[in-house]
XYZ file of C-alpha atoms in Angstrom:
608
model
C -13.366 136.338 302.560
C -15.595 136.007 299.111
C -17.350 139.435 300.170
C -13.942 140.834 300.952
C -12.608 139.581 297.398
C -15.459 140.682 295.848
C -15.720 144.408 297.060
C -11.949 145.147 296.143
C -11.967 143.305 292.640
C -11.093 146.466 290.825
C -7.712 146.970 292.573
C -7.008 143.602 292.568
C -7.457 142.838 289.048
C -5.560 146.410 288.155
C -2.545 145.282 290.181
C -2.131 141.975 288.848
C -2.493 142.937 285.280
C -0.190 145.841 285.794
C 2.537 143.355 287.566
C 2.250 140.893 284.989
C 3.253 143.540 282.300
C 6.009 144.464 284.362
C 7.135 141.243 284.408
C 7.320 141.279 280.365
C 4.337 139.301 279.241
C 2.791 140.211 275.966
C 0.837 143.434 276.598
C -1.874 142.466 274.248
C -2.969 138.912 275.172
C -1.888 139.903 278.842
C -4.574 142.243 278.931
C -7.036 140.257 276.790
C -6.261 136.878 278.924
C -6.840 139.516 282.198
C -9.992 140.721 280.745
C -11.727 137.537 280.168
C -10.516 136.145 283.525
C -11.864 138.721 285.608
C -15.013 138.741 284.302
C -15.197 135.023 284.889
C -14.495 135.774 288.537
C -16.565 138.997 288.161
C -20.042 136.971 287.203
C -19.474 134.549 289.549
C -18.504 136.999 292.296
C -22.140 139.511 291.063
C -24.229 137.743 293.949
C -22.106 139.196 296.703
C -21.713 142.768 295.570
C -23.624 145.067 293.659
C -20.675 147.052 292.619
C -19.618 144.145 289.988
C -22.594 144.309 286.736
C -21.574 142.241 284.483
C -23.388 139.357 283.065
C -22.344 137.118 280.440
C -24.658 138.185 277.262
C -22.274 141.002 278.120
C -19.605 139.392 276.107
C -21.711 139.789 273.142
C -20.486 143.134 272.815
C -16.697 142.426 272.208
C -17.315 141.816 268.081
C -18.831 145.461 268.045
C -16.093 147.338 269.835
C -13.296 145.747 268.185
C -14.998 146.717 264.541
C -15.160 149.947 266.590
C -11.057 150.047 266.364
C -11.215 149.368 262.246
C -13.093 152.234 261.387
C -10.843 154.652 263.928
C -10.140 157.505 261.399
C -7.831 159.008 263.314
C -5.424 155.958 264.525
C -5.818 154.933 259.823
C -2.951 157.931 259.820
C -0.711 155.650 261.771
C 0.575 153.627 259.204
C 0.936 156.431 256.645
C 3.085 158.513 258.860
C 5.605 155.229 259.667
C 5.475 154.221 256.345
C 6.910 157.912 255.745
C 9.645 158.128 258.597
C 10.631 154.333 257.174
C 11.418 155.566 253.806
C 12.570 158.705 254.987
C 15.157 156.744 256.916
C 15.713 154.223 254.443
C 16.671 156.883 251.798
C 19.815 158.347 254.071
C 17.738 161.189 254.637
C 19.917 161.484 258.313
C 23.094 161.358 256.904
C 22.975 164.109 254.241
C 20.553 165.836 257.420
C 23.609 165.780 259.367
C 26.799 166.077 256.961
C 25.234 169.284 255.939
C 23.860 170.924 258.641
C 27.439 170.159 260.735
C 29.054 171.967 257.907
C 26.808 174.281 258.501
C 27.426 175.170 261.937
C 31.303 173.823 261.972
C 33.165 177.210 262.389
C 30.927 177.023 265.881
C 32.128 175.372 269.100
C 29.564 172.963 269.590
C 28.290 172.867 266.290
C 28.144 169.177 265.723
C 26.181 168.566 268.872
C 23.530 172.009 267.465
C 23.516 168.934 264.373
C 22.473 166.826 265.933
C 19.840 168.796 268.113
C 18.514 170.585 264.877
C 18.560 167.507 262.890
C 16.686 165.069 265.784
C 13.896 167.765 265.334
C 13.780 167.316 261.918
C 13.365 163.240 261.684
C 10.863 163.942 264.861
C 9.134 165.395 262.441
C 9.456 163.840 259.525
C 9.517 159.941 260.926
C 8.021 160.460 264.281
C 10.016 157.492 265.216
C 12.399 157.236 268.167
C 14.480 153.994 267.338
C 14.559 155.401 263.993
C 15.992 158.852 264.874
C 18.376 157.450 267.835
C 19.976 154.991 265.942
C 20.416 156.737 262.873
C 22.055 159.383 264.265
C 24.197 157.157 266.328
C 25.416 154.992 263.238
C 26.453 158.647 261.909
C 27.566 161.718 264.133
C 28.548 159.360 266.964
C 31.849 158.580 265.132
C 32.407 161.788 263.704
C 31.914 163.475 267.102
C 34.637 160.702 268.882
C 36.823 161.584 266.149
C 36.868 165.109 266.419
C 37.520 164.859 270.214
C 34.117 165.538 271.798
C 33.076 164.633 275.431
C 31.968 160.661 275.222
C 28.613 161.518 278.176
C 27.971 165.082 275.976
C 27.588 163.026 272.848
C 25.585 160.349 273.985
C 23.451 162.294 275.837
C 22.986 164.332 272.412
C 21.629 161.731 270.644
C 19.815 160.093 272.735
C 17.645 163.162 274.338
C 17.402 164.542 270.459
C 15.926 160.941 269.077
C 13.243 161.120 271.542
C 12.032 164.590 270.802
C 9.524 161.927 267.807
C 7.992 162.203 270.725
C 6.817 165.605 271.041
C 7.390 167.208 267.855
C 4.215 166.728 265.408
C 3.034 164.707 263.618
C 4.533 162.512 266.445
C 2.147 159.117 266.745
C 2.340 159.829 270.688
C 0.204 163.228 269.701
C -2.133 160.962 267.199
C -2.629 158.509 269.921
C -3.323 160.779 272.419
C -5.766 162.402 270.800
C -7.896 159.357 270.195
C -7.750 158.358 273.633
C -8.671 161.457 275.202
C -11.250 162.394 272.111
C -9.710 165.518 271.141
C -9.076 166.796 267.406
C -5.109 165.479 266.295
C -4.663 169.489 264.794
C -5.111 170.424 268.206
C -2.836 168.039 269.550
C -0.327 169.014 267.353
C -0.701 172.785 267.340
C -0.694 172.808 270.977
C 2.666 171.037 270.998
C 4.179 173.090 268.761
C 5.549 176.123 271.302
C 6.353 173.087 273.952
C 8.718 171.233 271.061
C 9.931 175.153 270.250
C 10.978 175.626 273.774
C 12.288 171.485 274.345
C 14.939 172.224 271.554
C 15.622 175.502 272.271
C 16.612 174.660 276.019
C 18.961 171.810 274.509
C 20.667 174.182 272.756
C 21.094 176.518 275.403
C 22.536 173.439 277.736
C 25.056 172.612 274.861
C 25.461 176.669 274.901
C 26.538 176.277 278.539
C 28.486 173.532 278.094
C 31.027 175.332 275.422
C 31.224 178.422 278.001
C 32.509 175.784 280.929
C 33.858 173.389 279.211
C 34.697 174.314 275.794
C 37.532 171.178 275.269
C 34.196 169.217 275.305
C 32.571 170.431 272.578
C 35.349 171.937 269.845
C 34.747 173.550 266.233
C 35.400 171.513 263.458
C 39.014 172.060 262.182
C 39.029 174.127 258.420
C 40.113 170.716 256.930
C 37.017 168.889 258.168
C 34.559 171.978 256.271
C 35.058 170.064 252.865
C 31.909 172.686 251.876
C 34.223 175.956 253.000
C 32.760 178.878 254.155
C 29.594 180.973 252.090
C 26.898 181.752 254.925
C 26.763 185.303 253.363
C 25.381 183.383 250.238
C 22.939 181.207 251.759
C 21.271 184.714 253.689
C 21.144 186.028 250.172
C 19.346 183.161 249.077
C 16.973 183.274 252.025
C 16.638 186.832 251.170
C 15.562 186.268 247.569
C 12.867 183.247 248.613
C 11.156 185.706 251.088
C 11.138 188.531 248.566
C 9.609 185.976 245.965
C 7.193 184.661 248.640
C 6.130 188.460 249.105
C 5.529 189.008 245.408
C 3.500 185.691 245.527
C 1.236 186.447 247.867
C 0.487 190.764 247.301
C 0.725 190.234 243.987
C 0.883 187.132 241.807
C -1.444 184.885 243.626
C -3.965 187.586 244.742
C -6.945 186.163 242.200
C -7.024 182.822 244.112
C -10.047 183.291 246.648
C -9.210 181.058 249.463
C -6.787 182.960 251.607
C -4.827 179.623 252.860
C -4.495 178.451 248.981
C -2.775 182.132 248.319
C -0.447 181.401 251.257
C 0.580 177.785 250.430
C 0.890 178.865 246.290
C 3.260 182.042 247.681
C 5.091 180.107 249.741
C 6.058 177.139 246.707
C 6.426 179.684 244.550
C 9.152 181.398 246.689
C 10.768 177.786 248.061
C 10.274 175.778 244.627
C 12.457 179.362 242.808
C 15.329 179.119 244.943
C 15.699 174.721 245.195
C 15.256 175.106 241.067
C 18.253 177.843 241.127
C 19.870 175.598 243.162
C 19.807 172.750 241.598
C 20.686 174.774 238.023
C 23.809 176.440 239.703
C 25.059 172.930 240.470
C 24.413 171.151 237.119
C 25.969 173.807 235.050
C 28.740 174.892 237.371
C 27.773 178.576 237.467
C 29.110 179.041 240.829
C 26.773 181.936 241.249
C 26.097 181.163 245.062
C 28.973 179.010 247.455
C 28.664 175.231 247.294
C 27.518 175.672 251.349
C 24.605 177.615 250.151
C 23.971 175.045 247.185
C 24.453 172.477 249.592
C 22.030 173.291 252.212
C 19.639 174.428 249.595
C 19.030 171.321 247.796
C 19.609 168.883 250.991
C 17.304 171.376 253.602
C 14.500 171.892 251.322
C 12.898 168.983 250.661
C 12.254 167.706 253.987
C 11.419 171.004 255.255
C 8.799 170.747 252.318
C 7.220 167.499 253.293
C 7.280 168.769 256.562
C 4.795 171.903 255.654
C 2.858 169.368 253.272
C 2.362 167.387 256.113
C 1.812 170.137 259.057
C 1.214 172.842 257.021
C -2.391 171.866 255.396
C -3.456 170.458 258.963
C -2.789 173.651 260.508
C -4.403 175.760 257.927
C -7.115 172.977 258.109
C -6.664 171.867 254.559
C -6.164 168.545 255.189
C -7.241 166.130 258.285
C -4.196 164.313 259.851
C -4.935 161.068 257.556
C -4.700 163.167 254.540
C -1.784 164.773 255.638
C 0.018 161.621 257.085
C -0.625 160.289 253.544
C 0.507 163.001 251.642
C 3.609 162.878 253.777
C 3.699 159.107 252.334
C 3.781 160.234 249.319
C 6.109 162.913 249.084
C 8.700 160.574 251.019
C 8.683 158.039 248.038
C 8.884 161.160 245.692
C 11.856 162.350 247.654
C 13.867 158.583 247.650
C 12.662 158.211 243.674
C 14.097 161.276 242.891
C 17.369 160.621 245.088
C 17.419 156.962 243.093
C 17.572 155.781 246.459
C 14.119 153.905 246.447
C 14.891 150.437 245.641
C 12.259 147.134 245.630
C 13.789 145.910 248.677
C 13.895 148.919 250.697
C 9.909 149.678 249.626
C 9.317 145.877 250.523
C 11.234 146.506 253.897
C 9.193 149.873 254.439
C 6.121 147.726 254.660
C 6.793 144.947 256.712
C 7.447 147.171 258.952
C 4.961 149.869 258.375
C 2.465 146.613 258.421
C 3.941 144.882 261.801
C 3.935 148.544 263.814
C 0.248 148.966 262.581
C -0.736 145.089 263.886
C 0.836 145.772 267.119
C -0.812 148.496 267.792
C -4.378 146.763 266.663
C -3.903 144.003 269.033
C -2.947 145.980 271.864
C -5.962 148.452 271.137
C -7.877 145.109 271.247
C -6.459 143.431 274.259
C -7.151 147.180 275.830
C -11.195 146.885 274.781
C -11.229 143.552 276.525
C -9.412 144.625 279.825
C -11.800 147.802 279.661
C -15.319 146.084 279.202
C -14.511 143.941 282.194
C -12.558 146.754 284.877
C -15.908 149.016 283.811
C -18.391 146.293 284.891
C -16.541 146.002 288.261
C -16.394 149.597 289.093
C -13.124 149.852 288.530
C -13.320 153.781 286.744
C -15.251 154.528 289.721
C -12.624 153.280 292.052
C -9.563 154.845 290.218
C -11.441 158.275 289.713
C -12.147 158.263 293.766
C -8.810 157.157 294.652
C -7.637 160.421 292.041
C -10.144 162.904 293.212
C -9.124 162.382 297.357
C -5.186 163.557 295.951
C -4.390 166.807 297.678
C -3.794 169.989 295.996
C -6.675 169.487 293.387
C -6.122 169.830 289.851
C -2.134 170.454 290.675
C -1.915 167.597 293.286
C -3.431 165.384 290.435
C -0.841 166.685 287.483
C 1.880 165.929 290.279
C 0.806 162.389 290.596
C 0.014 161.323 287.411
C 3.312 162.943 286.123
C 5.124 160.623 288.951
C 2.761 157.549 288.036
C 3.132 157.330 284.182
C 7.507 158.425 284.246
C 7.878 155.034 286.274
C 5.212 153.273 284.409
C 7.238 155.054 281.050
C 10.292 152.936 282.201
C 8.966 149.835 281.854
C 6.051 149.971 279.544
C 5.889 151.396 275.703
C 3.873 154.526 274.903
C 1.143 152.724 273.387
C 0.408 150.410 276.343
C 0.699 153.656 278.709
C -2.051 155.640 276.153
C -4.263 152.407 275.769
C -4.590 151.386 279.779
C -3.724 154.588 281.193
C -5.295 157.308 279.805
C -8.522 156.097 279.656
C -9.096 156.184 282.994
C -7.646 159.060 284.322
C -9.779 160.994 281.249
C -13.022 160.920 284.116
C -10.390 162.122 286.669
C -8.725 165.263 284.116
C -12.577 166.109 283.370
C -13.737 166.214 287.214
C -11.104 168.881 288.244
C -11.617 170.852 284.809
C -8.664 170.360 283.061
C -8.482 171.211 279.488
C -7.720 167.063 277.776
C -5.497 168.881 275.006
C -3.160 171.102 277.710
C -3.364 167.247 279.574
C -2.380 165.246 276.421
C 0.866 167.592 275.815
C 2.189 167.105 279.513
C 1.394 163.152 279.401
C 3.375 163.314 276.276
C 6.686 165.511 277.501
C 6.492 162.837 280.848
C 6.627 160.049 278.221
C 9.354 161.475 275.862
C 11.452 161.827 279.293
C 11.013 158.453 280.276
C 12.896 157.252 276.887
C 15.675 158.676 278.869
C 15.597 157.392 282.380
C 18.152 154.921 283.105
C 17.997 151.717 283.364
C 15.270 151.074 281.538
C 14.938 153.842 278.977
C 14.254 152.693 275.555
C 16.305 155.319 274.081
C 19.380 154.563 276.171
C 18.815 150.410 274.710
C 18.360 151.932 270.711
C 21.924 153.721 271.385
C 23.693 151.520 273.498
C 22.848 148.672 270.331
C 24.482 150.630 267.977
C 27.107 152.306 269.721
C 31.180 151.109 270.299
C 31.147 149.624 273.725
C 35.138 149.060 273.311
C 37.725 149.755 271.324
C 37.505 150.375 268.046
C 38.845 151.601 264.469
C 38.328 154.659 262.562
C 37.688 153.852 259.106
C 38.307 157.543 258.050
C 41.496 158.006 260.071
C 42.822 154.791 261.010
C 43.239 155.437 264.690
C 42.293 153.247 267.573
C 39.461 155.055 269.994
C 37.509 154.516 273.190
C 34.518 153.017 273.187
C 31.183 154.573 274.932
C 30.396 152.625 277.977
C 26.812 152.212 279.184
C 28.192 154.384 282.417
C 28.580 157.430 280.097
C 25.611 156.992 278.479
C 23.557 157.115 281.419
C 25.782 160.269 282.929
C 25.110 162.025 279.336
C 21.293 161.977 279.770
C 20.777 163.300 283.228
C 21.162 166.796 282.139
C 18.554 166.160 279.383
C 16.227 164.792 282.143
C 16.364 167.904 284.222
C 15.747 169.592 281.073
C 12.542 167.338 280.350
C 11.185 168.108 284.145
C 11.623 171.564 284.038
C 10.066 171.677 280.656
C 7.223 169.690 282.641
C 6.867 172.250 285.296
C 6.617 175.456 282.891
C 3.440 173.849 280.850
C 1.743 172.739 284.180
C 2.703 176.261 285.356
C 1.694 178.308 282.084
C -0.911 175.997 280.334
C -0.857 179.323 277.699
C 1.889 177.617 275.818
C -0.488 174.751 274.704
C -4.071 176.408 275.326
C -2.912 178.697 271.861
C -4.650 175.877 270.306
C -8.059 177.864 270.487
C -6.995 181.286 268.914
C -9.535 183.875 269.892
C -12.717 181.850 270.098
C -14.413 183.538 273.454
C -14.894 181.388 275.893
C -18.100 182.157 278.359
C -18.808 181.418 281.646
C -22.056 179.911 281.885
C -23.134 181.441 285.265
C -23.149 185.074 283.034
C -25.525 183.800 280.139
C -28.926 185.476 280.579
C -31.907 184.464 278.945
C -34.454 186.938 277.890
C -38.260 185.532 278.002
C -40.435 188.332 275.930
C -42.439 190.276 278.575
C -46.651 190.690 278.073
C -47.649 193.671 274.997
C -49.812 196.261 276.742
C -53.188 194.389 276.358
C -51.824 191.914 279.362
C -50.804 188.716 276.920
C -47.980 188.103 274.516
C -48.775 188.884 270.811
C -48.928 185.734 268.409
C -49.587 185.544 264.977
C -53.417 185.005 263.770
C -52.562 182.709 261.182
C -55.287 184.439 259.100
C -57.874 183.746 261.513
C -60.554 185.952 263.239
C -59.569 187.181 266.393
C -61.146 185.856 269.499
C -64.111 187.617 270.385
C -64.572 189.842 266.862
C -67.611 190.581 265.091
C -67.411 188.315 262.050
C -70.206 190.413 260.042
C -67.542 192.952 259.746
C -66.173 193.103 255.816
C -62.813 191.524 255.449
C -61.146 194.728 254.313
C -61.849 196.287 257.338
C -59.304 198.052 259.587
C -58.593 195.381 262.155
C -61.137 193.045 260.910
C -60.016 189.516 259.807
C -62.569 187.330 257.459
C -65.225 185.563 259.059
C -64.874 182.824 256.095
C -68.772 182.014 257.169
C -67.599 180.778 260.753
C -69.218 181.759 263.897
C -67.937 184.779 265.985
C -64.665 183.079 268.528
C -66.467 184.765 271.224
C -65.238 181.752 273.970
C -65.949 184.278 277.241
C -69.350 182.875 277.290
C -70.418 179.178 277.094
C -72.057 177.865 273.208
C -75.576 178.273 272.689
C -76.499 175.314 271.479
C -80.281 175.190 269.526
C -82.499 172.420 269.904
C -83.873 170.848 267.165
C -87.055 172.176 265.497
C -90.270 170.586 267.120
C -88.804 169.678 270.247
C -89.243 171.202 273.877
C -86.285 173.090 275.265
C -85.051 170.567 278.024
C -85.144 172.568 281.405
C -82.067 173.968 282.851
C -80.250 171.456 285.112
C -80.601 171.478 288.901
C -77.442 173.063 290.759
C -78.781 171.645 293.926
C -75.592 169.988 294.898
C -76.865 168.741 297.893
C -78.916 166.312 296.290
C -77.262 162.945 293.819
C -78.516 163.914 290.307
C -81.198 162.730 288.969
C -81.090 160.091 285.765
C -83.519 160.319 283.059
């Protein structure tokens, strides 16, 4: 029974760790308290299988690999970019987000719910937090879509499938964390997600699309009394107009001295943006009227955030700035933003950081808990036994993105992304490598699977941050006065399933066409090592491989010759290098030449 125990110690210690975090324990001293546990029973257990090596001195090693976590460069941009989305959030950013942008697109049917779409991008990428985005956009456009007679499922499926695309859309901490765990470069992660968050928004678009061609009582236009901004979009394309023509000049002509080609785009680019926000901003504090108060509107709410989100994106791509600089110049420019709103208060800074400060110790002590469970499942084999159990999938490298898309959407509706990316992907890394899969193309699909199981009743986290916020019953319209219906949890779960199919299929056309993340390498050629040929220098005519002579005499010269002489090298008073022939070595004067020795071999030789 020991031997039995023994031999299968990697399963059973996965299993029972994995069922107690099912069962809601605390993920980091769960997997800390399974760690050290196991490799109790693991030492003790060494003498009946030689799969199990570990040894206590072993545990010697814990101080260094958790100072291996506080020196993570990569996971220090964590805390900058939620200390950004907090303030961000904090400072109404949402709410002026969404008042504007469903003025924006009021005259269209559906255009509240494209608000909500285009603005859940946004705060994905500006706070990179789902809670944040779900429940800030249910606090706001959930009443004003009730109240302008939208479809209860449509409108919490909106919100909750837009707050989740933090997931996906950089500088999303599921891409940061991803990249650490699978050892890849974050400004891959997030330029390979970029065309898979492009084509995630644009297909929820293209659903609500649908849905105001069947059903377009569902999803009405805003009535002309609700567009308090009135109509001007024929202004704001002028103004568009004018910031690319400025951007133009920039760039071909202004800016043309500055040598570094990225510095001439980004000083084109502020020039163009910073001409038309100033205009802007001038048009409404004098009352010119120059441009409609739509255009002035979206102007002066749309450009800011779209500006921290090129300070923040932008340099990384261009590889200004690593993802820690970026995540706290992001920081930065949020508290710029809120200072110059007069929306940054003490409080609200001092709120920013407890939080910013309690999302950066969870994650430490789950990355530590996860360096504990690690050392010991390593020492009993256990990466051997999960990458065996991976690699006898059929179907090969498909059979394995199949399964491991099934394994982490159910473990995605019980577990958070961190605990998934800290216990998970570590040992399916060996796994991804075996079959040849490229980590960043597998980092992008892991991270889709996770944003869609935010969504997947009954345990989707997104579904819990919308159901706390949102009317359940009855209740009042402050703007109005009327009595509505509430949202029941029913609805809200009937609103996302669209939004999953969505996620799936979005699923299926990356594992299908790994293209729309394998951008991420531009043109570097990539060579198959089976072609390289290696050229070895083939013998000179005189049957031997020229060297150098160093300034020696060649072997076998005269050395009398002069040292001017055509093919003569100096002698510098050394004997000829004639080494065909043994040295003659002269006997000293006086003495009798010693005869030549005996090559009788058949005889022992004789000792003087």
């Amino acid at each position: 029974m020991i031997d039995i125990i023994a031999h299968n110690l990697a399963p059973i210690m996965f299993t029972s760790v994995m069922l107690l975090l099912l069962l809601g324990y605390p993920v980091a001293f769960t997997l800390a308290a399974g760690g050290l546990i196991y490799f109790v029973l693991g030492v003790e257990l060494s003498v009946f299988s030689s799969e199990i090596r570990l040894f206590w001195p072993l545990l010697q090693s814990h101080p260094e690999r958790i100072y291996g976590i506080m020196y993570n460069d990569t996971l220090l941009s964590i805390p900058f970019f939620t200390l950004m989305g907090i303030i961000l959030e904090r400072s109404r950013m949402a709410e002026d987000l969404l008042d504007t942008i469903g003025q924006l697109f009021g005259p269209v049917r559906g255009g509240l719910a494209y608000a909500v779409i285009l603005v859940g991008a946004l705060l994905g990428a500006t706070t990179g937090v789902v809670a944040a985005s779900v429940m800030a956009m249910g606090l706001i456009s959930l009443p004003i879509m009730l109240r302008y007679k939208y479809n209860g499922p449509l409108v919490s499926g909106t919100i909750a499938a837009s707050g989740t695309l933090a997931q996906i859309v950089p500088p999303s901490l599921v891409l940061i964390v991803m990249a650490d765990q699978l050892g890849r470069s974050v400004g891959d992660m997030y330029v390979g997600a970029l065309y898979p968050a492009l084509m995630i928004i644009a297909a929820y678009c293209a659903y609500i699309f649908a849905v105001t061609l069947i059903k377009p009582e569902w999803a009405p236009a805003l009535p002309k009394e609700a567009r308090t901004l009135g109509d001007g979009v024929t202004s704001l394309f002028v103004m568009i107009a004018v910031g690319t023509g400025l951007y133009f000049l920039g760039y071909h002509i202004l800016f043309t001295g500055i040598p570094s080609a990225e510095w001439q785009l980004v000083a084109a680019l502020a020039f163009g943006v910073t001409s038309v926000y100033v205009f802007a901003l001038i048009n409404r504090g004098m009352n010119l009227n120059m441009i409609s108060r739509l255009a002035q509107q979206v102007i002066i709410v749309m450009v800011p955030p779209l500006a921290l989100i090129f300070l923040v994106l932008g340099t990384i791509f261009l590889g200004i700035a690593t993802p820690t600089e970026g995540g706290a110049m992001g920081a930065t420019g949020a508290l710029i933003i809120a200072t110059a709103k007069g929306r940054l208060t003490l409080g609200i800074l001092k709120n920013a950081l407890d939080a910013t400060t309690r999302l950066s110790a969870f994650v430490m002590m789950i990355l530590i808990g996860a360096r504990v469970f690690g050392l010991t499942f390593y020492g009993i084999n256990g990466n051997v036994w999960i990458e065996d159990l991976m690699l006898a999938l059929p179907g090969g490298e498909y059979g394995f993105l199949i399964v491991v898309t099934i394994i982490v959407f159910i473990l995605g509706c019980f577990l958070d992304f961190f605990e998934i990316a800290f216990i998970m992907v570590p040992l399916l890394v060996p796994v991804a490598q075996s079959h040849g899969i490229d980590l960043v193309w597998f980092g992008i699909i892991l991270g889709i699977n996770l944003q869609t199981s935010f969504l997947t009743p009954p345990f989707g986290f997104s579904l819990f941050y919308l159901r706390s916020v949102a009317p359940e019953g009855q209740w009042k319209d402050q703007v109005t006065g009327q009595v509505r219906a509430g949202i029941k949890t029913g609805d809200i779960y009937k609103g996302v399933l669209p939004f999953i199919v969505i996620q799936f299929l979005a699923i299926v056309i990356v594992i299908a066409f790994p293209g729309i993340v394998m951008h991420y390498k531009g043109d570097a050629v990539v060579r198959d090592p089976s072609t390289i040929q290696i050229t070895i220098p083939q013998p000179t005519g005189g049957g031997g491989i020229t060297m150098p002579d160093f300034g020696l005499p060649p072997l076998g010269s005269d050395s009398q010759a002069p040292a001017g002489a055509t093919g003569q090298q100096p002698s510098f008073g050394l004997p000829p290098l004639d080494l065909g022939q043994p040295p003659a070595v002269e006997p000293p004067a006086g003495a009798t030449p010693a005869p030549p020795p005996s090559m009788d071999l058949s005889q022992p030789p004789v000792i003087q």
